[in-house]
């Protein structure tokens, strides 16, 4: 039974697929693969554009569904549905541009081809159900693969609807199939079924390790986007007012349930007091209200379990200040800030995945880089400074896959996205994403 996180009330029940039903969906995808692979590139491109258009026509419906199922603010949910549209449109250009090379060799000519893998299994988390689904299925379909997609158990509604819209857009049956169910059943079958040739997983590092080990049994392709503990580094020469005003959005967006959340703020000591004072003002003005309200900046936790998980971190630290939050039903928490002096504190080291940010002072560039890198994760991060040389030095020094200077942007569908260290394996998005769903074939022709 699915629960509305803002009210705590039941909304609907979605049946979970059995192992046999999962196998049947995979078999249908396997059978649909040859025709989809062999479809003229321009025709596959047209169908993806039609898919994008129908998603766009249902933007408000999908957004309202996400508010109800996931507790996302309506503004975020509209952007998320729009991102699915944009990613489909972006990769609709790929079928006609998935080019190989002609390599100079003696005695003949040598050419390469990029050929689709077959069936791709995409496993989607609960924190961003629509965009992360699109980042997997759009380039996979564009490259000529068929896709089976497992949404998170607690947030399947938008994925199910997008699957229906795909059929309405003319995507052939079996080419894109949504299979709701448990990770231990559906997700595990994606890993173990011999007809699934790649698994794309976004979720916890712990589960990611298990999926990677399972894929190794069949030497199966895998992309992993896992946890994060990203640093927001603010130097004294930065526009401190702008950095403090932007910081809440970098960590409290989606109630902190974001792998890219800048949940560690590093502030140069000479600017620390000013930054913290301005941050307090910004946090206390942060609007944590009904996510269906256009003015809402933050909704509830997705579930009682996630709320309780965050609360354990809150109970283990001292909250310096916090913003408002609704009382009563629903899985609500306020935006909260804690000051940290010791890097061993769990709130500094572990991924909280909620609206709690830790702040620490640093002395100079070297210490900022060392503190930022003192983490098992390396997914994203921000650097605030007016010094371009410093921005470049620190960007090269911080071990993370995605950085923004004087900004908190992490994900743009035009650019690659992925992590260092235990934040994952491989890259999604950007112009090269479809190639990650292909095998490269080399052909030599003697002359």
Tab-separated table of C-alpha atoms in Angstrom:
chain	number	residue	atom	x	y	z
A	1	UNK	CA	0.000	0.000	0.000
A	2	UNK	CA	1.388	3.408	-0.987
A	3	UNK	CA	1.295	6.315	1.486
A	4	UNK	CA	1.101	10.068	0.841
A	5	UNK	CA	4.140	11.372	2.787
A	6	UNK	CA	2.531	14.759	3.466
A	7	UNK	CA	-0.545	13.281	5.162
A	8	UNK	CA	0.437	9.776	6.209
A	9	UNK	CA	-2.719	8.480	4.493
A	10	UNK	CA	-3.013	5.514	2.161
A	11	UNK	CA	-3.471	6.446	-1.494
A	12	UNK	CA	-3.509	3.196	-3.495
A	13	UNK	CA	-2.117	-0.294	-3.792
A	14	UNK	CA	0.216	-1.451	-6.551
A	15	UNK	CA	0.759	-5.198	-7.032
A	16	UNK	CA	4.354	-6.421	-6.930
A	17	UNK	CA	5.549	-8.543	-9.824
A	18	UNK	CA	6.537	-12.111	-9.037
A	19	UNK	CA	9.721	-13.725	-10.296
A	20	UNK	CA	7.716	-15.473	-13.023
A	21	UNK	CA	6.116	-12.171	-14.091
A	22	UNK	CA	9.532	-10.509	-14.120
A	23	UNK	CA	10.947	-13.291	-16.281
A	24	UNK	CA	8.011	-12.907	-18.667
A	25	UNK	CA	8.666	-9.155	-19.005
A	26	UNK	CA	12.348	-9.812	-19.685
A	27	UNK	CA	11.462	-12.433	-22.288
A	28	UNK	CA	9.117	-9.980	-24.038
A	29	UNK	CA	11.903	-7.395	-24.086
A	30	UNK	CA	14.305	-9.997	-25.465
A	31	UNK	CA	11.838	-10.894	-28.227
A	32	UNK	CA	11.201	-7.216	-29.069
A	33	UNK	CA	14.916	-6.417	-29.294
A	34	UNK	CA	15.742	-7.480	-32.887
A	35	UNK	CA	12.989	-5.381	-34.461
A	36	UNK	CA	13.838	-2.320	-32.319
A	37	UNK	CA	17.560	-2.726	-33.040
A	38	UNK	CA	16.927	-3.003	-36.782
A	39	UNK	CA	14.480	-0.106	-36.987
A	40	UNK	CA	15.758	2.675	-39.237
A	41	UNK	CA	17.613	5.225	-37.088
A	42	UNK	CA	15.365	8.046	-38.231
A	43	UNK	CA	12.249	6.077	-37.292
A	44	UNK	CA	13.602	5.265	-33.836
A	45	UNK	CA	14.417	8.959	-33.432
A	46	UNK	CA	10.869	9.931	-34.433
A	47	UNK	CA	9.336	7.545	-31.887
A	48	UNK	CA	11.521	8.984	-29.125
A	49	UNK	CA	10.417	12.493	-30.076
A	50	UNK	CA	6.788	11.333	-29.989
A	51	UNK	CA	7.455	9.823	-26.551
A	52	UNK	CA	8.877	13.164	-25.386
A	53	UNK	CA	5.862	15.042	-26.744
A	54	UNK	CA	3.331	12.877	-24.926
A	55	UNK	CA	5.281	13.174	-21.666
A	56	UNK	CA	5.226	16.946	-22.120
A	57	UNK	CA	1.460	16.903	-22.734
A	58	UNK	CA	1.020	15.078	-19.399
A	59	UNK	CA	3.494	17.181	-17.405
A	60	UNK	CA	0.958	18.437	-14.868
A	61	UNK	CA	-0.586	14.994	-14.398
A	62	UNK	CA	2.827	13.425	-13.776
A	63	UNK	CA	3.845	16.247	-11.437
A	64	UNK	CA	0.680	15.947	-9.325
A	65	UNK	CA	1.189	12.191	-9.160
A	66	UNK	CA	4.744	12.720	-7.837
A	67	UNK	CA	3.565	15.191	-5.211
A	68	UNK	CA	1.037	12.640	-3.972
A	69	UNK	CA	3.339	9.622	-4.057
A	70	UNK	CA	6.754	11.109	-3.155
A	71	UNK	CA	6.035	14.352	-1.314
A	72	UNK	CA	8.008	16.433	-3.814
A	73	UNK	CA	7.144	20.085	-4.101
A	74	UNK	CA	4.963	20.820	-7.096
A	75	UNK	CA	7.620	23.100	-8.589
A	76	UNK	CA	10.238	20.365	-8.408
A	77	UNK	CA	7.841	17.756	-9.759
A	78	UNK	CA	7.018	19.856	-12.813
A	79	UNK	CA	10.738	20.257	-13.488
A	80	UNK	CA	11.241	16.497	-13.056
A	81	UNK	CA	8.563	15.593	-15.601
A	82	UNK	CA	10.040	18.219	-17.916
A	83	UNK	CA	13.449	16.637	-17.487
A	84	UNK	CA	12.106	13.307	-18.771
A	85	UNK	CA	10.812	15.150	-21.841
A	86	UNK	CA	14.107	16.986	-22.350
A	87	UNK	CA	16.250	13.874	-21.955
A	88	UNK	CA	14.108	11.980	-24.474
A	89	UNK	CA	14.375	14.856	-26.931
A	90	UNK	CA	18.137	15.130	-26.405
A	91	UNK	CA	18.768	11.435	-27.047
A	92	UNK	CA	16.320	11.296	-29.952
A	93	UNK	CA	19.228	12.731	-31.949
A	94	UNK	CA	21.492	9.806	-31.028
A	95	UNK	CA	20.171	7.044	-33.341
A	96	UNK	CA	21.247	9.021	-36.412
A	97	UNK	CA	24.571	10.066	-34.879
A	98	UNK	CA	25.800	6.857	-33.226
A	99	UNK	CA	28.868	6.798	-35.443
A	100	UNK	CA	31.979	4.633	-35.457
A	101	UNK	CA	35.453	5.370	-36.812
A	102	UNK	CA	37.608	4.656	-39.811
A	103	UNK	CA	41.092	3.902	-38.449
A	104	UNK	CA	44.173	4.106	-40.712
A	105	UNK	CA	45.860	0.686	-40.977
A	106	UNK	CA	48.232	-0.944	-43.474
A	107	UNK	CA	46.877	-3.460	-45.975
A	108	UNK	CA	43.242	-2.459	-45.917
A	109	UNK	CA	40.644	-0.365	-44.140
A	110	UNK	CA	39.475	-0.651	-40.552
A	111	UNK	CA	36.078	0.506	-39.309
A	112	UNK	CA	34.208	0.345	-36.010
A	113	UNK	CA	30.518	-0.069	-35.219
A	114	UNK	CA	28.552	0.549	-32.027
A	115	UNK	CA	25.952	-2.189	-31.590
A	116	UNK	CA	23.262	-2.314	-28.866
A	117	UNK	CA	23.623	-4.772	-25.992
A	118	UNK	CA	20.097	-6.198	-25.917
A	119	UNK	CA	17.884	-5.975	-22.844
A	120	UNK	CA	18.880	-3.342	-20.272
A	121	UNK	CA	17.564	-3.442	-16.697
A	122	UNK	CA	17.149	-0.038	-15.032
A	123	UNK	CA	16.641	0.049	-11.244
A	124	UNK	CA	15.341	3.416	-10.028
A	125	UNK	CA	15.454	4.856	-6.465
A	126	UNK	CA	12.657	6.606	-4.585
A	127	UNK	CA	14.240	10.044	-4.270
A	128	UNK	CA	13.946	11.186	-7.918
A	129	UNK	CA	11.676	8.619	-9.590
A	130	UNK	CA	11.152	10.420	-12.900
A	131	UNK	CA	14.494	11.984	-13.859
A	132	UNK	CA	16.672	9.045	-12.854
A	133	UNK	CA	14.411	6.685	-14.794
A	134	UNK	CA	14.808	8.862	-17.886
A	135	UNK	CA	18.591	9.069	-17.525
A	136	UNK	CA	18.652	5.287	-17.852
A	137	UNK	CA	15.960	4.414	-20.363
A	138	UNK	CA	16.315	7.305	-22.844
A	139	UNK	CA	19.940	6.710	-23.970
A	140	UNK	CA	19.446	2.935	-23.766
A	141	UNK	CA	16.447	3.075	-26.112
A	142	UNK	CA	18.215	5.528	-28.398
A	143	UNK	CA	21.139	3.112	-28.779
A	144	UNK	CA	18.740	0.369	-29.907
A	145	UNK	CA	18.292	-1.581	-26.686
A	146	UNK	CA	15.033	-2.649	-25.084
A	147	UNK	CA	14.465	-1.721	-21.438
A	148	UNK	CA	12.857	-3.258	-18.367
A	149	UNK	CA	12.560	-0.741	-15.549
A	150	UNK	CA	11.973	-1.366	-11.854
A	151	UNK	CA	10.747	1.675	-9.901
A	152	UNK	CA	11.250	1.878	-6.133
A	153	UNK	CA	8.604	-0.026	-4.198
A	154	UNK	CA	7.279	3.069	-2.432
A	155	UNK	CA	7.295	5.471	-5.421
A	156	UNK	CA	6.193	3.561	-8.556
A	157	UNK	CA	3.291	5.702	-9.789
A	158	UNK	CA	5.023	8.047	-12.230
A	159	UNK	CA	7.084	5.233	-13.754
A	160	UNK	CA	3.949	3.161	-14.334
A	161	UNK	CA	2.256	6.125	-16.011
A	162	UNK	CA	5.308	6.882	-18.177
A	163	UNK	CA	5.267	3.248	-19.294
A	164	UNK	CA	1.655	3.680	-20.391
A	165	UNK	CA	2.508	6.909	-22.209
A	166	UNK	CA	5.313	5.131	-24.093
A	167	UNK	CA	2.785	2.739	-25.607
A	168	UNK	CA	0.449	5.630	-26.443
A	169	UNK	CA	3.371	7.340	-28.207
A	170	UNK	CA	3.894	4.289	-30.409
A	171	UNK	CA	6.863	2.658	-28.697
A	172	UNK	CA	6.319	-1.025	-29.626
A	173	UNK	CA	5.173	-3.438	-26.900
A	174	UNK	CA	8.097	-5.062	-25.102
A	175	UNK	CA	10.540	-2.280	-25.973
A	176	UNK	CA	9.986	-0.370	-22.721
A	177	UNK	CA	8.356	-2.197	-19.828
A	178	UNK	CA	7.862	-1.025	-16.232
A	179	UNK	CA	7.982	-3.872	-13.714
A	180	UNK	CA	7.001	-2.718	-10.193
A	181	UNK	CA	8.055	-4.941	-7.328
A	182	UNK	CA	10.586	-5.753	-4.656
A	183	UNK	CA	14.280	-5.336	-5.186
A	184	UNK	CA	14.881	-8.832	-3.847
A	185	UNK	CA	12.634	-10.224	-6.600
A	186	UNK	CA	12.499	-7.914	-9.627
A	187	UNK	CA	15.851	-6.187	-9.164
A	188	UNK	CA	17.587	-9.441	-8.366
A	189	UNK	CA	16.165	-11.034	-11.521
A	190	UNK	CA	17.548	-8.164	-13.608
A	191	UNK	CA	20.959	-9.078	-12.198
A	192	UNK	CA	20.681	-12.855	-12.610
A	193	UNK	CA	18.638	-13.303	-15.801
A	194	UNK	CA	20.931	-14.171	-18.743
A	195	UNK	CA	18.893	-12.113	-21.217
A	196	UNK	CA	19.576	-8.860	-19.328
A	197	UNK	CA	22.922	-7.640	-20.646
A	198	UNK	CA	23.334	-4.480	-18.582
A	199	UNK	CA	22.054	-3.234	-15.232
A	200	UNK	CA	21.802	0.471	-14.398
A	201	UNK	CA	21.356	1.040	-10.664
A	202	UNK	CA	20.936	4.169	-8.581
A	203	UNK	CA	20.726	3.702	-4.824
A	204	UNK	CA	22.722	2.870	-1.736
A	205	UNK	CA	26.372	1.869	-1.806
A	206	UNK	CA	25.556	-1.312	0.103
A	207	UNK	CA	23.053	-2.536	-2.497
A	208	UNK	CA	25.301	-1.298	-5.305
A	209	UNK	CA	28.069	-3.598	-4.103
A	210	UNK	CA	25.669	-6.560	-4.176
A	211	UNK	CA	24.529	-5.716	-7.708
A	212	UNK	CA	28.103	-5.341	-8.916
A	213	UNK	CA	29.018	-8.720	-7.430
A	214	UNK	CA	25.951	-10.320	-9.017
A	215	UNK	CA	26.699	-8.850	-12.436
A	216	UNK	CA	30.257	-10.190	-12.185
A	217	UNK	CA	28.874	-13.733	-12.231
A	218	UNK	CA	27.859	-13.247	-15.885
A	219	UNK	CA	30.444	-10.544	-16.682
A	220	UNK	CA	27.441	-8.265	-17.190
A	221	UNK	CA	27.750	-4.534	-17.918
A	222	UNK	CA	26.814	-2.323	-14.967
A	223	UNK	CA	26.530	1.386	-14.184
A	224	UNK	CA	26.233	2.406	-10.523
A	225	UNK	CA	25.259	5.812	-9.127
A	226	UNK	CA	25.525	5.476	-5.365
A	227	UNK	CA	25.835	7.658	-2.276
A	228	UNK	CA	27.330	11.064	-1.670
A	229	UNK	CA	28.575	13.373	1.060
A	230	UNK	CA	29.333	16.421	-0.989
A	231	UNK	CA	31.175	19.505	0.228
A	232	UNK	CA	30.156	23.129	-0.286
A	233	UNK	CA	33.427	25.075	0.096
A	234	UNK	CA	33.055	28.800	0.794
A	235	UNK	CA	36.205	30.945	0.697
A	236	UNK	CA	36.430	34.325	2.420
A	237	UNK	CA	36.875	36.118	-0.914
A	238	UNK	CA	33.511	34.832	-2.162
A	239	UNK	CA	30.258	36.744	-2.220
A	240	UNK	CA	29.399	35.437	1.242
A	241	UNK	CA	25.835	36.752	1.157
A	242	UNK	CA	25.140	34.945	-2.122
A	243	UNK	CA	26.816	31.748	-0.870
A	244	UNK	CA	24.729	31.742	2.316
A	245	UNK	CA	21.512	32.462	0.441
A	246	UNK	CA	22.161	29.595	-1.980
A	247	UNK	CA	23.287	27.034	0.606
A	248	UNK	CA	19.805	25.915	1.787
A	249	UNK	CA	18.740	24.997	-1.728
A	250	UNK	CA	21.917	22.947	-2.141
A	251	UNK	CA	21.125	20.672	0.782
A	252	UNK	CA	17.419	20.983	1.637
A	253	UNK	CA	16.044	20.580	-1.874
A	254	UNK	CA	13.925	17.406	-1.929
A	255	UNK	CA	14.178	17.458	1.880
A	256	UNK	CA	17.864	16.553	1.642
A	257	UNK	CA	17.005	13.237	-0.030
A	258	UNK	CA	19.555	13.790	-2.769
A	259	UNK	CA	22.867	12.012	-3.431
A	260	UNK	CA	24.283	15.378	-4.586
A	261	UNK	CA	23.176	17.305	-1.480
A	262	UNK	CA	25.925	19.607	-0.210
A	263	UNK	CA	25.515	18.212	3.314
A	264	UNK	CA	28.973	19.363	4.441
A	265	UNK	CA	29.594	23.127	4.373
A	266	UNK	CA	33.238	24.215	4.709
A	267	UNK	CA	33.683	27.932	5.428
A	268	UNK	CA	36.990	29.793	5.621
A	269	UNK	CA	37.499	30.847	9.214
A	270	UNK	CA	37.622	34.608	8.591
A	271	UNK	CA	34.184	34.477	6.932
A	272	UNK	CA	32.671	31.835	9.223
A	273	UNK	CA	30.647	34.050	11.577
A	274	UNK	CA	29.220	36.179	8.779
A	275	UNK	CA	28.274	33.125	6.739
A	276	UNK	CA	26.638	31.340	9.667
A	277	UNK	CA	24.608	34.418	10.594
A	278	UNK	CA	23.337	34.818	7.047
A	279	UNK	CA	22.673	31.084	6.776
A	280	UNK	CA	20.536	31.183	9.920
A	281	UNK	CA	18.374	33.895	8.403
A	282	UNK	CA	17.979	31.918	5.176
A	283	UNK	CA	17.138	28.647	6.972
A	284	UNK	CA	14.518	30.258	9.207
A	285	UNK	CA	12.847	31.675	6.091
A	286	UNK	CA	12.877	28.294	4.299
A	287	UNK	CA	9.292	27.403	3.429
A	288	UNK	CA	8.504	23.836	4.551
A	289	UNK	CA	4.817	23.597	3.741
A	290	UNK	CA	2.294	21.490	1.826
A	291	UNK	CA	4.252	20.295	-1.244
A	292	UNK	CA	1.199	20.887	-3.454
A	293	UNK	CA	1.485	24.631	-2.682
A	294	UNK	CA	3.376	26.536	-5.387
A	295	UNK	CA	5.252	28.426	-2.649
A	296	UNK	CA	6.634	25.275	-1.024
A	297	UNK	CA	10.421	24.907	-0.970
A	298	UNK	CA	10.573	21.610	0.917
A	299	UNK	CA	8.132	18.791	1.509
A	300	UNK	CA	8.165	15.856	3.932
A	301	UNK	CA	10.434	12.834	4.156
A	302	UNK	CA	9.329	10.114	1.751
A	303	UNK	CA	8.470	7.634	4.527
A	304	UNK	CA	8.293	7.149	8.269
A	305	UNK	CA	11.400	4.988	8.059
A	306	UNK	CA	13.416	7.710	6.341
A	307	UNK	CA	12.193	10.327	8.825
A	308	UNK	CA	13.253	8.103	11.726
A	309	UNK	CA	16.645	7.430	10.115
A	310	UNK	CA	17.343	11.167	9.898
A	311	UNK	CA	16.066	11.724	13.425
A	312	UNK	CA	18.754	9.372	14.761
A	313	UNK	CA	21.421	11.703	13.346
A	314	UNK	CA	19.622	14.696	14.837
A	315	UNK	CA	19.560	12.992	18.237
A	316	UNK	CA	23.320	12.396	18.004
A	317	UNK	CA	24.305	16.004	17.422
A	318	UNK	CA	23.448	19.533	18.600
A	319	UNK	CA	21.253	21.521	16.243
A	320	UNK	CA	22.498	25.117	16.178
A	321	UNK	CA	19.340	26.435	14.514
A	322	UNK	CA	16.464	25.221	12.380
A	323	UNK	CA	13.566	26.404	10.292
A	324	UNK	CA	9.838	25.813	10.675
A	325	UNK	CA	7.936	22.633	9.760
A	326	UNK	CA	4.297	21.550	9.917
A	327	UNK	CA	3.072	19.615	12.935
A	328	UNK	CA	0.673	16.695	12.847
A	329	UNK	CA	0.276	13.986	10.235
A	330	UNK	CA	2.900	13.280	7.614
A	331	UNK	CA	6.629	12.620	7.730
A	332	UNK	CA	7.812	16.166	8.383
A	333	UNK	CA	11.173	17.447	9.590
A	334	UNK	CA	12.495	21.037	9.600
A	335	UNK	CA	15.630	22.247	7.844
A	336	UNK	CA	18.421	21.956	10.430
A	337	UNK	CA	22.045	23.123	10.834
A	338	UNK	CA	24.706	21.722	13.156
A	339	UNK	CA	28.245	23.026	13.752
A	340	UNK	CA	30.942	20.341	13.714
A	341	UNK	CA	34.477	20.498	15.044
A	342	UNK	CA	35.508	16.839	14.765
A	343	UNK	CA	35.645	14.975	11.450
A	344	UNK	CA	34.792	11.659	13.140
A	345	UNK	CA	31.224	12.747	13.948
A	346	UNK	CA	28.691	10.570	12.059
A	347	UNK	CA	26.760	13.625	10.864
A	348	UNK	CA	29.962	14.784	9.121
A	349	UNK	CA	31.028	11.432	7.668
A	350	UNK	CA	27.842	9.523	6.841
A	351	UNK	CA	25.144	10.183	4.259
A	352	UNK	CA	22.200	11.454	6.315
A	353	UNK	CA	19.839	11.761	3.327
A	354	UNK	CA	17.684	14.329	5.061
A	355	UNK	CA	17.452	18.060	5.898
A	356	UNK	CA	20.429	18.219	8.276
A	357	UNK	CA	23.623	20.006	7.223
A	358	UNK	CA	26.953	20.105	9.075
A	359	UNK	CA	29.170	23.226	9.013
A	360	UNK	CA	32.917	23.365	9.756
A	361	UNK	CA	35.593	26.063	9.532
A	362	UNK	CA	38.873	25.721	7.612
A	363	UNK	CA	42.059	27.767	7.397
A	364	UNK	CA	43.325	27.673	3.796
A	365	UNK	CA	43.066	25.978	0.412
A	366	UNK	CA	45.072	22.934	1.415
A	367	UNK	CA	42.910	22.250	4.458
A	368	UNK	CA	39.705	22.793	2.473
A	369	UNK	CA	40.778	20.237	-0.135
A	370	UNK	CA	41.904	17.761	2.527
A	371	UNK	CA	38.611	18.044	4.429
A	372	UNK	CA	36.562	17.747	1.263
A	373	UNK	CA	38.476	14.606	0.234
A	374	UNK	CA	38.276	13.006	3.675
A	375	UNK	CA	35.246	10.978	2.669
A	376	UNK	CA	34.432	7.594	1.180
A	377	UNK	CA	32.268	9.409	-1.370
A	378	UNK	CA	32.959	11.693	-4.316
A	379	UNK	CA	29.827	12.569	-6.247
A	380	UNK	CA	29.383	16.319	-6.344
A	381	UNK	CA	30.327	19.593	-4.677
A	382	UNK	CA	30.553	23.370	-4.891
A	383	UNK	CA	33.270	26.013	-4.595
A	384	UNK	CA	32.492	29.657	-3.834
A	385	UNK	CA	35.292	32.114	-4.637
A	386	UNK	CA	35.957	35.174	-6.785
A	387	UNK	CA	39.473	33.933	-7.629
A	388	UNK	CA	39.443	31.982	-10.902
A	389	UNK	CA	42.871	30.481	-10.258
A	390	UNK	CA	41.738	29.228	-6.872
A	391	UNK	CA	38.545	27.848	-8.386
A	392	UNK	CA	40.586	25.812	-10.877
A	393	UNK	CA	43.161	24.641	-8.322
A	394	UNK	CA	40.514	23.481	-5.870
A	395	UNK	CA	38.410	21.920	-8.632
A	396	UNK	CA	41.384	19.812	-9.701
A	397	UNK	CA	42.210	18.969	-6.080
A	398	UNK	CA	38.772	17.797	-4.929
A	399	UNK	CA	38.129	14.120	-5.718
A	400	UNK	CA	34.588	14.196	-7.013
A	401	UNK	CA	32.804	13.607	-10.293
A	402	UNK	CA	30.828	16.862	-10.571
A	403	UNK	CA	31.735	20.321	-9.318
A	404	UNK	CA	30.188	23.765	-9.670
A	405	UNK	CA	31.888	27.099	-9.031
A	406	UNK	CA	29.651	29.805	-7.532
A	407	UNK	CA	26.729	27.501	-8.225
A	408	UNK	CA	25.155	24.305	-6.932
A	409	UNK	CA	24.304	22.757	-10.281
A	410	UNK	CA	25.108	19.038	-10.390
A	411	UNK	CA	23.080	17.518	-13.187
A	412	UNK	CA	22.615	18.791	-16.717
A	413	UNK	CA	21.552	16.270	-19.324
A	414	UNK	CA	24.099	17.734	-21.786
A	415	UNK	CA	27.062	16.823	-19.515
A	416	UNK	CA	28.346	13.593	-17.938
A	417	UNK	CA	27.262	12.685	-14.410
A	418	UNK	CA	28.794	10.143	-12.024
A	419	UNK	CA	31.040	9.708	-9.041
A	420	UNK	CA	34.495	8.893	-7.733
A	421	UNK	CA	35.298	6.347	-5.029
A	422	UNK	CA	32.238	4.734	-3.428
A	423	UNK	CA	29.860	7.112	-5.190
A	424	UNK	CA	29.652	4.814	-8.163
A	425	UNK	CA	30.970	3.410	-11.391
A	426	UNK	CA	30.534	4.776	-14.904
A	427	UNK	CA	28.874	7.923	-16.190
A	428	UNK	CA	25.339	8.835	-17.191
A	429	UNK	CA	24.015	11.676	-19.365
A	430	UNK	CA	26.029	13.863	-21.700
A	431	UNK	CA	26.670	13.258	-25.397
A	432	UNK	CA	28.445	9.918	-24.873
A	433	UNK	CA	25.780	8.185	-22.742
A	434	UNK	CA	24.313	6.068	-25.592
A	435	UNK	CA	27.743	4.538	-26.220
A	436	UNK	CA	27.644	3.076	-22.705
A	437	UNK	CA	24.737	0.919	-23.917
A	438	UNK	CA	26.667	-0.541	-26.855
A	439	UNK	CA	29.460	-2.932	-27.696
A	440	UNK	CA	32.155	-1.593	-30.008
A	441	UNK	CA	32.866	-3.897	-32.937
A	442	UNK	CA	36.023	-3.607	-35.022
A	443	UNK	CA	36.074	-4.793	-38.665
A	444	UNK	CA	39.216	-5.008	-40.845
A	445	UNK	CA	38.801	-5.336	-44.608
A	446	UNK	CA	41.925	-6.405	-46.526
A	447	UNK	CA	42.512	-4.618	-49.829
